[in-house]
PDB file of C-alpha atoms in Angstrom:
ATOM      1  CA  UNK A  60      -9.184 -22.480  10.756  1.00 66.00           C
ATOM      2  CA  UNK A  61     -10.194 -18.873  10.421  1.00 75.00           C
ATOM      3  CA  UNK A  62     -13.002 -18.307   7.991  1.00 85.00           C
ATOM      4  CA  UNK A  63     -15.980 -16.296   6.858  1.00 91.00           C
ATOM      5  CA  UNK A  64     -19.183 -18.000   5.786  1.00 93.00           C
ATOM      6  CA  UNK A  65     -22.108 -16.756   3.771  1.00 95.00           C
ATOM      7  CA  UNK A  66     -24.567 -19.622   4.005  1.00 95.00           C
ATOM      8  CA  UNK A  67     -26.938 -18.463   1.265  1.00 95.00           C
ATOM      9  CA  UNK A  68     -25.934 -18.489  -2.371  1.00 94.00           C
ATOM     10  CA  UNK A  69     -28.930 -16.385  -3.276  1.00 96.00           C
ATOM     11  CA  UNK A  70     -31.542 -14.332  -1.461  1.00 97.00           C
ATOM     12  CA  UNK A  71     -34.774 -13.240  -3.140  1.00 97.00           C
ATOM     13  CA  UNK A  72     -36.884 -10.478  -1.674  1.00 97.00           C
ATOM     14  CA  UNK A  73     -39.763  -8.377  -2.919  1.00 97.00           C
ATOM     15  CA  UNK A  74     -39.211  -4.684  -3.436  1.00 97.00           C
ATOM     16  CA  UNK A  75     -40.165  -2.721  -0.345  1.00 97.00           C
ATOM     17  CA  UNK A  76     -39.647  -5.671   1.994  1.00 97.00           C
ATOM     18  CA  UNK A  77     -36.808  -5.847   4.500  1.00 97.00           C
ATOM     19  CA  UNK A  78     -33.747  -7.827   3.478  1.00 97.00           C
ATOM     20  CA  UNK A  79     -31.097  -9.749   5.386  1.00 97.00           C
ATOM     21  CA  UNK A  80     -27.895 -11.216   3.993  1.00 98.00           C
ATOM     22  CA  UNK A  81     -26.192 -13.501   6.470  1.00 98.00           C
ATOM     23  CA  UNK A  82     -22.536 -13.723   7.431  1.00 97.00           C
ATOM     24  CA  UNK A  83     -20.807 -15.668  10.168  1.00 96.00           C
ATOM     25  CA  UNK A  84     -17.152 -15.675  11.020  1.00 92.00           C
ATOM     26  CA  UNK A  85     -14.615 -17.766  12.836  1.00 89.00           C
ATOM     27  CA  UNK A  86     -11.489 -15.826  13.756  1.00 82.00           C
ATOM     28  CA  UNK A  87      -9.296 -15.443  16.780  1.00 77.00           C
ATOM     29  CA  UNK A  88      -9.260 -12.135  18.601  1.00 77.00           C
ATOM     30  CA  UNK A  89     -11.441  -9.156  17.795  1.00 77.00           C
ATOM     31  CA  UNK A  90     -12.550  -9.203  14.187  1.00 82.00           C
ATOM     32  CA  UNK A  91     -12.624  -6.298  11.802  1.00 87.00           C
ATOM     33  CA  UNK A  92     -15.635  -7.013   9.599  1.00 91.00           C
ATOM     34  CA  UNK A  93     -16.670  -5.547   6.269  1.00 93.00           C
ATOM     35  CA  UNK A  94     -19.440  -5.715   3.697  1.00 96.00           C
ATOM     36  CA  UNK A  95     -18.881  -5.059   0.015  1.00 95.00           C
ATOM     37  CA  UNK A  96     -21.232  -5.006  -2.970  1.00 96.00           C
ATOM     38  CA  UNK A  97     -20.376  -5.958  -6.540  1.00 93.00           C
ATOM     39  CA  UNK A  98     -22.389  -5.085  -9.627  1.00 90.00           C
ATOM     40  CA  UNK A  99     -21.880  -7.128 -12.824  1.00 85.00           C
ATOM     41  CA  UNK A 100     -18.403  -6.834 -14.306  1.00 81.00           C
ATOM     42  CA  UNK A 101     -17.383  -4.223 -11.770  1.00 85.00           C
ATOM     43  CA  UNK A 102     -15.037  -4.011  -8.828  1.00 87.00           C
ATOM     44  CA  UNK A 103     -16.230  -4.319  -5.256  1.00 90.00           C
ATOM     45  CA  UNK A 104     -17.622  -1.279  -3.502  1.00 93.00           C
ATOM     46  CA  UNK A 105     -17.285  -0.741   0.231  1.00 91.00           C
ATOM     47  CA  UNK A 106     -20.598  -0.644   2.096  1.00 95.00           C
ATOM     48  CA  UNK A 107     -19.760  -0.607   5.785  1.00 93.00           C
ATOM     49  CA  UNK A 108     -17.451  -1.945   8.452  1.00 91.00           C
ATOM     50  CA  UNK A 109     -17.325  -2.888  12.103  1.00 91.00           C
ATOM     51  CA  UNK A 110     -14.153  -2.166  14.018  1.00 84.00           C
ATOM     52  CA  UNK A 111     -15.321  -1.518  17.551  1.00 81.00           C
ATOM     53  CA  UNK A 112     -18.081   0.254  19.431  1.00 84.00           C
ATOM     54  CA  UNK A 113     -21.779   0.180  18.613  1.00 87.00           C
ATOM     55  CA  UNK A 114     -22.886  -3.222  17.390  1.00 91.00           C
ATOM     56  CA  UNK A 115     -25.208  -1.675  14.808  1.00 95.00           C
ATOM     57  CA  UNK A 116     -23.242  -0.173  11.967  1.00 95.00           C
ATOM     58  CA  UNK A 117     -24.785   2.070   9.339  1.00 95.00           C
ATOM     59  CA  UNK A 118     -23.358   2.253   5.856  1.00 94.00           C
ATOM     60  CA  UNK A 119     -23.970   3.379   2.318  1.00 91.00           C
ATOM     61  CA  UNK A 120     -27.265   3.222   0.400  1.00 92.00           C
ATOM     62  CA  UNK A 121     -29.344   2.657   3.541  1.00 95.00           C
ATOM     63  CA  UNK A 122     -27.643  -0.586   4.520  1.00 97.00           C
ATOM     64  CA  UNK A 123     -26.757  -1.504   8.058  1.00 97.00           C
ATOM     65  CA  UNK A 124     -25.205  -4.498   9.751  1.00 97.00           C
ATOM     66  CA  UNK A 125     -25.414  -5.920  13.231  1.00 95.00           C
ATOM     67  CA  UNK A 126     -22.358  -7.364  14.921  1.00 94.00           C
ATOM     68  CA  UNK A 127     -23.235 -10.188  17.307  1.00 94.00           C
ATOM     69  CA  UNK A 128     -20.228 -11.483  19.179  1.00 91.00           C
ATOM     70  CA  UNK A 129     -21.990 -14.367  20.910  1.00 92.00           C
ATOM     71  CA  UNK A 130     -23.326 -15.690  17.612  1.00 94.00           C
ATOM     72  CA  UNK A 131     -20.197 -14.663  15.664  1.00 93.00           C
ATOM     73  CA  UNK A 132     -22.383 -13.058  13.049  1.00 96.00           C
ATOM     74  CA  UNK A 133     -22.395  -9.855  11.036  1.00 97.00           C
ATOM     75  CA  UNK A 134     -25.638  -9.874   9.041  1.00 98.00           C
ATOM     76  CA  UNK A 135     -26.334  -7.175   6.469  1.00 98.00           C
ATOM     77  CA  UNK A 136     -29.776  -5.594   6.578  1.00 98.00           C
ATOM     78  CA  UNK A 137     -31.918  -3.002   4.904  1.00 97.00           C
ATOM     79  CA  UNK A 138     -35.416  -2.008   6.008  1.00 96.00           C
ATOM     80  CA  UNK A 139     -36.854  -1.616   2.510  1.00 97.00           C
ATOM     81  CA  UNK A 140     -35.250  -3.260  -0.520  1.00 97.00           C
ATOM     82  CA  UNK A 141     -34.944  -1.608  -3.912  1.00 96.00           C
ATOM     83  CA  UNK A 142     -34.654  -3.336  -7.287  1.00 96.00           C
ATOM     84  CA  UNK A 143     -31.355  -1.478  -7.698  1.00 95.00           C
ATOM     85  CA  UNK A 144     -29.989  -3.323  -4.639  1.00 96.00           C
ATOM     86  CA  UNK A 145     -29.806  -6.478  -6.751  1.00 96.00           C
ATOM     87  CA  UNK A 146     -26.116  -7.413  -6.796  1.00 96.00           C
ATOM     88  CA  UNK A 147     -23.520  -9.739  -5.320  1.00 95.00           C
ATOM     89  CA  UNK A 148     -22.670  -9.104  -1.678  1.00 96.00           C
ATOM     90  CA  UNK A 149     -19.477 -10.106   0.089  1.00 95.00           C
ATOM     91  CA  UNK A 150     -18.689 -10.283   3.755  1.00 95.00           C
ATOM     92  CA  UNK A 151     -15.010 -10.011   4.710  1.00 92.00           C
ATOM     93  CA  UNK A 152     -12.779 -10.022   7.760  1.00 88.00           C
ATOM     94  CA  UNK A 153      -9.452  -8.241   7.984  1.00 82.00           C
ATOM     95  CA  UNK A 154      -6.387  -9.033   9.977  1.00 68.00           C
ATOM     96  CA  UNK A 155      -6.269 -12.753   9.581  1.00 61.00           C
ATOM     97  CA  UNK A 156      -4.037 -13.692  11.297  1.00 60.00           C
ATOM     98  CA  UNK A 157      -4.268 -10.733  13.705  1.00 58.00           C
ATOM     99  CA  UNK A 158      -1.887  -7.957  12.865  1.00 59.00           C
ATOM    100  CA  UNK A 159      -1.638  -8.817   9.185  1.00 66.00           C
ATOM    101  CA  UNK A 160      -3.056  -6.930   6.270  1.00 72.00           C
ATOM    102  CA  UNK A 161      -4.870  -9.850   4.732  1.00 79.00           C
ATOM    103  CA  UNK A 162      -8.572 -10.058   4.194  1.00 85.00           C
ATOM    104  CA  UNK A 163     -10.660 -13.190   3.968  1.00 86.00           C
ATOM    105  CA  UNK A 164     -13.827 -12.948   1.896  1.00 90.00           C
ATOM    106  CA  UNK A 165     -16.940 -15.056   2.013  1.00 92.00           C
ATOM    107  CA  UNK A 166     -18.144 -16.791  -1.124  1.00 91.00           C
ATOM    108  CA  UNK A 167     -20.733 -14.121  -1.818  1.00 93.00           C
ATOM    109  CA  UNK A 168     -24.525 -13.966  -1.752  1.00 96.00           C
ATOM    110  CA  UNK A 169     -26.490 -12.916  -4.791  1.00 95.00           C
ATOM    111  CA  UNK A 170     -29.354 -10.643  -3.815  1.00 97.00           C
ATOM    112  CA  UNK A 171     -32.291 -10.433  -6.182  1.00 97.00           C
ATOM    113  CA  UNK A 172     -34.948  -7.843  -5.469  1.00 97.00           C
ATOM    114  CA  UNK A 173     -38.158  -8.514  -7.341  1.00 96.00           C
ATOM    115  CA  UNK A 174     -40.375  -5.688  -8.539  1.00 93.00           C
TER     116      UNK A 174
ATOM    117  CA  UNK B 196      -9.228  11.756  -3.360  1.00 82.00           C
ATOM    118  CA  UNK B 197      -7.793   8.329  -4.009  1.00 83.00           C
ATOM    119  CA  UNK B 198      -8.296   6.497  -7.283  1.00 90.00           C
ATOM    120  CA  UNK B 199      -7.299   3.036  -8.380  1.00 94.00           C
ATOM    121  CA  UNK B 200      -6.872   2.106 -12.025  1.00 94.00           C
ATOM    122  CA  UNK B 201      -6.573  -1.233 -13.744  1.00 96.00           C
ATOM    123  CA  UNK B 202      -5.820  -1.996 -17.350  1.00 94.00           C
ATOM    124  CA  UNK B 203      -6.672  -3.446 -19.615  1.00 95.00           C
ATOM    125  CA  UNK B 204     -10.366  -3.794 -18.845  1.00 93.00           C
ATOM    126  CA  UNK B 205     -10.690  -6.947 -20.913  1.00 95.00           C
ATOM    127  CA  UNK B 206      -8.138  -9.275 -22.434  1.00 96.00           C
ATOM    128  CA  UNK B 207      -8.324 -12.383 -24.582  1.00 97.00           C
ATOM    129  CA  UNK B 208      -5.091 -14.338 -24.768  1.00 96.00           C
ATOM    130  CA  UNK B 209      -4.149 -17.747 -26.185  1.00 97.00           C
ATOM    131  CA  UNK B 210      -2.828 -20.520 -23.982  1.00 97.00           C
ATOM    132  CA  UNK B 211       0.937 -20.262 -23.585  1.00 96.00           C
ATOM    133  CA  UNK B 212       1.120 -16.509 -24.144  1.00 97.00           C
ATOM    134  CA  UNK B 213       2.519 -14.087 -21.548  1.00 97.00           C
ATOM    135  CA  UNK B 214       0.420 -11.829 -19.352  1.00 96.00           C
ATOM    136  CA  UNK B 215       0.881  -8.427 -17.787  1.00 97.00           C
ATOM    137  CA  UNK B 216      -1.900  -6.681 -15.881  1.00 97.00           C
ATOM    138  CA  UNK B 217      -1.250  -3.335 -14.317  1.00 97.00           C
ATOM    139  CA  UNK B 218      -2.726  -1.575 -11.331  1.00 97.00           C
ATOM    140  CA  UNK B 219      -1.938   1.942 -10.169  1.00 97.00           C
ATOM    141  CA  UNK B 220      -3.185   3.963  -7.249  1.00 96.00           C
ATOM    142  CA  UNK B 221      -3.388   7.748  -7.097  1.00 94.00           C
ATOM    143  CA  UNK B 222      -3.833  10.087  -4.190  1.00 92.00           C
ATOM    144  CA  UNK B 223      -2.176   8.070  -1.444  1.00 89.00           C
ATOM    145  CA  UNK B 224       1.297   6.973  -0.402  1.00 88.00           C
ATOM    146  CA  UNK B 225       2.628   3.677   0.937  1.00 90.00           C
ATOM    147  CA  UNK B 226      -0.539   1.699   0.325  1.00 91.00           C
ATOM    148  CA  UNK B 227      -0.940  -2.012   0.847  1.00 91.00           C
ATOM    149  CA  UNK B 228      -1.704  -3.540  -2.532  1.00 93.00           C
ATOM    150  CA  UNK B 229      -3.557  -6.738  -3.331  1.00 93.00           C
ATOM    151  CA  UNK B 230      -4.343  -8.947  -6.333  1.00 95.00           C
ATOM    152  CA  UNK B 231      -7.443 -11.134  -6.255  1.00 94.00           C
ATOM    153  CA  UNK B 232      -8.964 -13.522  -8.780  1.00 93.00           C
ATOM    154  CA  UNK B 233     -12.675 -14.061  -8.978  1.00 90.00           C
ATOM    155  CA  UNK B 234     -13.839 -17.137 -10.839  1.00 81.00           C
ATOM    156  CA  UNK B 235     -17.347 -17.652 -12.168  1.00 72.00           C
ATOM    157  CA  UNK B 236     -18.610 -14.403 -10.673  1.00 60.00           C
ATOM    158  CA  UNK B 237     -18.351 -15.579  -7.112  1.00 72.00           C
ATOM    159  CA  UNK B 238     -15.728 -15.904  -4.431  1.00 81.00           C
ATOM    160  CA  UNK B 239     -12.522 -13.907  -4.245  1.00 88.00           C
ATOM    161  CA  UNK B 240      -9.194 -15.643  -4.024  1.00 88.00           C
ATOM    162  CA  UNK B 241      -6.294 -13.589  -2.705  1.00 89.00           C
ATOM    163  CA  UNK B 242      -3.322 -14.142  -4.985  1.00 93.00           C
ATOM    164  CA  UNK B 243      -0.696 -11.672  -3.797  1.00 93.00           C
ATOM    165  CA  UNK B 244      -0.325  -8.761  -1.449  1.00 89.00           C
ATOM    166  CA  UNK B 245       2.401  -6.201  -0.947  1.00 91.00           C
ATOM    167  CA  UNK B 246       3.252  -3.877   1.921  1.00 88.00           C
ATOM    168  CA  UNK B 247       6.043  -2.048   0.101  1.00 90.00           C
ATOM    169  CA  UNK B 248       8.192  -1.743  -3.006  1.00 93.00           C
ATOM    170  CA  UNK B 249       9.645  -5.103  -3.909  1.00 91.00           C
ATOM    171  CA  UNK B 250       7.806  -6.836  -1.043  1.00 91.00           C
ATOM    172  CA  UNK B 251       5.445  -9.479  -2.371  1.00 93.00           C
ATOM    173  CA  UNK B 252       3.632 -12.181  -0.451  1.00 89.00           C
ATOM    174  CA  UNK B 253       2.190 -15.038  -2.448  1.00 89.00           C
ATOM    175  CA  UNK B 254      -0.902 -16.749  -1.126  1.00 84.00           C
ATOM    176  CA  UNK B 255      -1.447 -19.508  -3.629  1.00 80.00           C
ATOM    177  CA  UNK B 256       1.216 -21.377  -5.604  1.00 68.00           C
ATOM    178  CA  UNK B 257       0.354 -20.992  -9.242  1.00 79.00           C
ATOM    179  CA  UNK B 258       1.293 -19.902 -12.674  1.00 88.00           C
ATOM    180  CA  UNK B 259       1.272 -16.209 -11.798  1.00 94.00           C
ATOM    181  CA  UNK B 260       3.716 -13.740 -10.258  1.00 95.00           C
ATOM    182  CA  UNK B 261       3.472 -10.182  -8.994  1.00 96.00           C
ATOM    183  CA  UNK B 262       5.825  -7.256  -8.794  1.00 96.00           C
ATOM    184  CA  UNK B 263       5.764  -3.806  -7.259  1.00 96.00           C
ATOM    185  CA  UNK B 264       8.336  -1.682  -9.052  1.00 95.00           C
ATOM    186  CA  UNK B 265       6.989   1.596  -7.656  1.00 95.00           C
ATOM    187  CA  UNK B 266       5.111   2.575  -4.513  1.00 95.00           C
ATOM    188  CA  UNK B 267       1.743   2.849  -6.235  1.00 95.00           C
ATOM    189  CA  UNK B 268       2.159   0.328  -9.028  1.00 96.00           C
ATOM    190  CA  UNK B 269       1.347  -3.359  -8.815  1.00 97.00           C
ATOM    191  CA  UNK B 270       1.787  -5.741 -11.741  1.00 97.00           C
ATOM    192  CA  UNK B 271       0.447  -9.246 -12.212  1.00 97.00           C
ATOM    193  CA  UNK B 272       2.325 -11.402 -14.696  1.00 96.00           C
ATOM    194  CA  UNK B 273       2.598 -14.810 -16.220  1.00 96.00           C
ATOM    195  CA  UNK B 274       5.152 -16.260 -18.593  1.00 95.00           C
ATOM    196  CA  UNK B 275       2.739 -18.823 -20.050  1.00 95.00           C
ATOM    197  CA  UNK B 276      -0.996 -18.627 -19.539  1.00 95.00           C
ATOM    198  CA  UNK B 277      -3.134 -21.669 -18.789  1.00 94.00           C
ATOM    199  CA  UNK B 278      -6.827 -22.090 -19.484  1.00 94.00           C
ATOM    200  CA  UNK B 279      -7.393 -22.115 -15.731  1.00 91.00           C
ATOM    201  CA  UNK B 280      -6.014 -18.577 -15.489  1.00 93.00           C
ATOM    202  CA  UNK B 281      -9.227 -17.217 -16.972  1.00 93.00           C
ATOM    203  CA  UNK B 282     -11.192 -15.056 -14.580  1.00 93.00           C
ATOM    204  CA  UNK B 283     -11.862 -11.592 -13.286  1.00 93.00           C
ATOM    205  CA  UNK B 284      -8.775 -10.026 -11.716  1.00 95.00           C
ATOM    206  CA  UNK B 285      -9.205  -7.367  -9.104  1.00 94.00           C
ATOM    207  CA  UNK B 286      -6.594  -5.074  -7.661  1.00 96.00           C
ATOM    208  CA  UNK B 287      -7.184  -3.386  -4.323  1.00 94.00           C
ATOM    209  CA  UNK B 288      -5.421  -1.066  -1.934  1.00 93.00           C
ATOM    210  CA  UNK B 289      -5.705  -0.218   1.725  1.00 89.00           C
ATOM    211  CA  UNK B 290      -4.097   2.243   4.073  1.00 83.00           C
ATOM    212  CA  UNK B 291      -1.089   0.623   5.653  1.00 73.00           C
ATOM    213  CA  UNK B 292      -0.822   1.967   9.142  1.00 61.00           C
ATOM    214  CA  UNK B 293      -4.331   1.661  10.531  1.00 57.00           C
ATOM    215  CA  UNK B 294      -7.201  -0.724  10.302  1.00 59.00           C
ATOM    216  CA  UNK B 295      -8.693   0.786   7.210  1.00 67.00           C
ATOM    217  CA  UNK B 296     -10.981  -0.111   4.389  1.00 77.00           C
ATOM    218  CA  UNK B 297      -9.947  -1.903   1.248  1.00 86.00           C
ATOM    219  CA  UNK B 298     -10.751  -0.225  -2.047  1.00 91.00           C
ATOM    220  CA  UNK B 299     -11.048  -2.112  -5.283  1.00 93.00           C
ATOM    221  CA  UNK B 300     -10.241  -1.287  -8.871  1.00 94.00           C
ATOM    222  CA  UNK B 301     -12.684  -1.879 -11.722  1.00 93.00           C
ATOM    223  CA  UNK B 302     -11.156  -5.249 -12.604  1.00 93.00           C
ATOM    224  CA  UNK B 303      -9.755  -6.975 -15.681  1.00 95.00           C
ATOM    225  CA  UNK B 304     -11.670  -9.750 -17.407  1.00 93.00           C
ATOM    226  CA  UNK B 305      -9.142 -12.280 -18.713  1.00 95.00           C
ATOM    227  CA  UNK B 306     -10.181 -15.029 -21.089  1.00 95.00           C
ATOM    228  CA  UNK B 307      -7.587 -17.602 -22.036  1.00 95.00           C
ATOM    229  CA  UNK B 308      -8.496 -19.448 -25.222  1.00 96.00           C
TER     230      UNK B 308
END
């Protein structure tokens, strides 16, 4: 079955430290991968995406993600975390099955940045 | 620029009452439209998606239905709400003809009492 997994329910990191939010996927064909962020009682905001090309993708608010085909991963990273980065983060894959317009989302990872 | 609206922002309805949530998109034509439900502040469940007027695909059999009466309007409905329908409902759109991003509305918080 095609799926997206976010293995950590919550990630805690100290302000100023690097952060990583993990995502792995299981889809057929070439995946189109996305990261979104959600603040309390708000809609999801697009952060970045991987379609093709460079495996390191840079996005909004200083976030980046690394696509690793051999490990089927698309981890979200930031070199120096801010308290304002605290939110719920979703990984998603589009085109499941290939050629469709559907997205599959992970279950979300709550990031807590401690001052 | 494109904008997506949802209303109402919050709604409290008794069990057995009808439901109508509306989503509209501005600044684009022929979008794909989606309805998601998010329970307990976590995962997103795709409920419906639409690639055109009157074209609705249902992902999960349930108490809800969707309609797309106009190109940029997407409505989520129920004839009789259940307690389990409570949640945060998100509408989203994406460009149809290329592998594009999905953009979300601000959401509607529905509480069924």
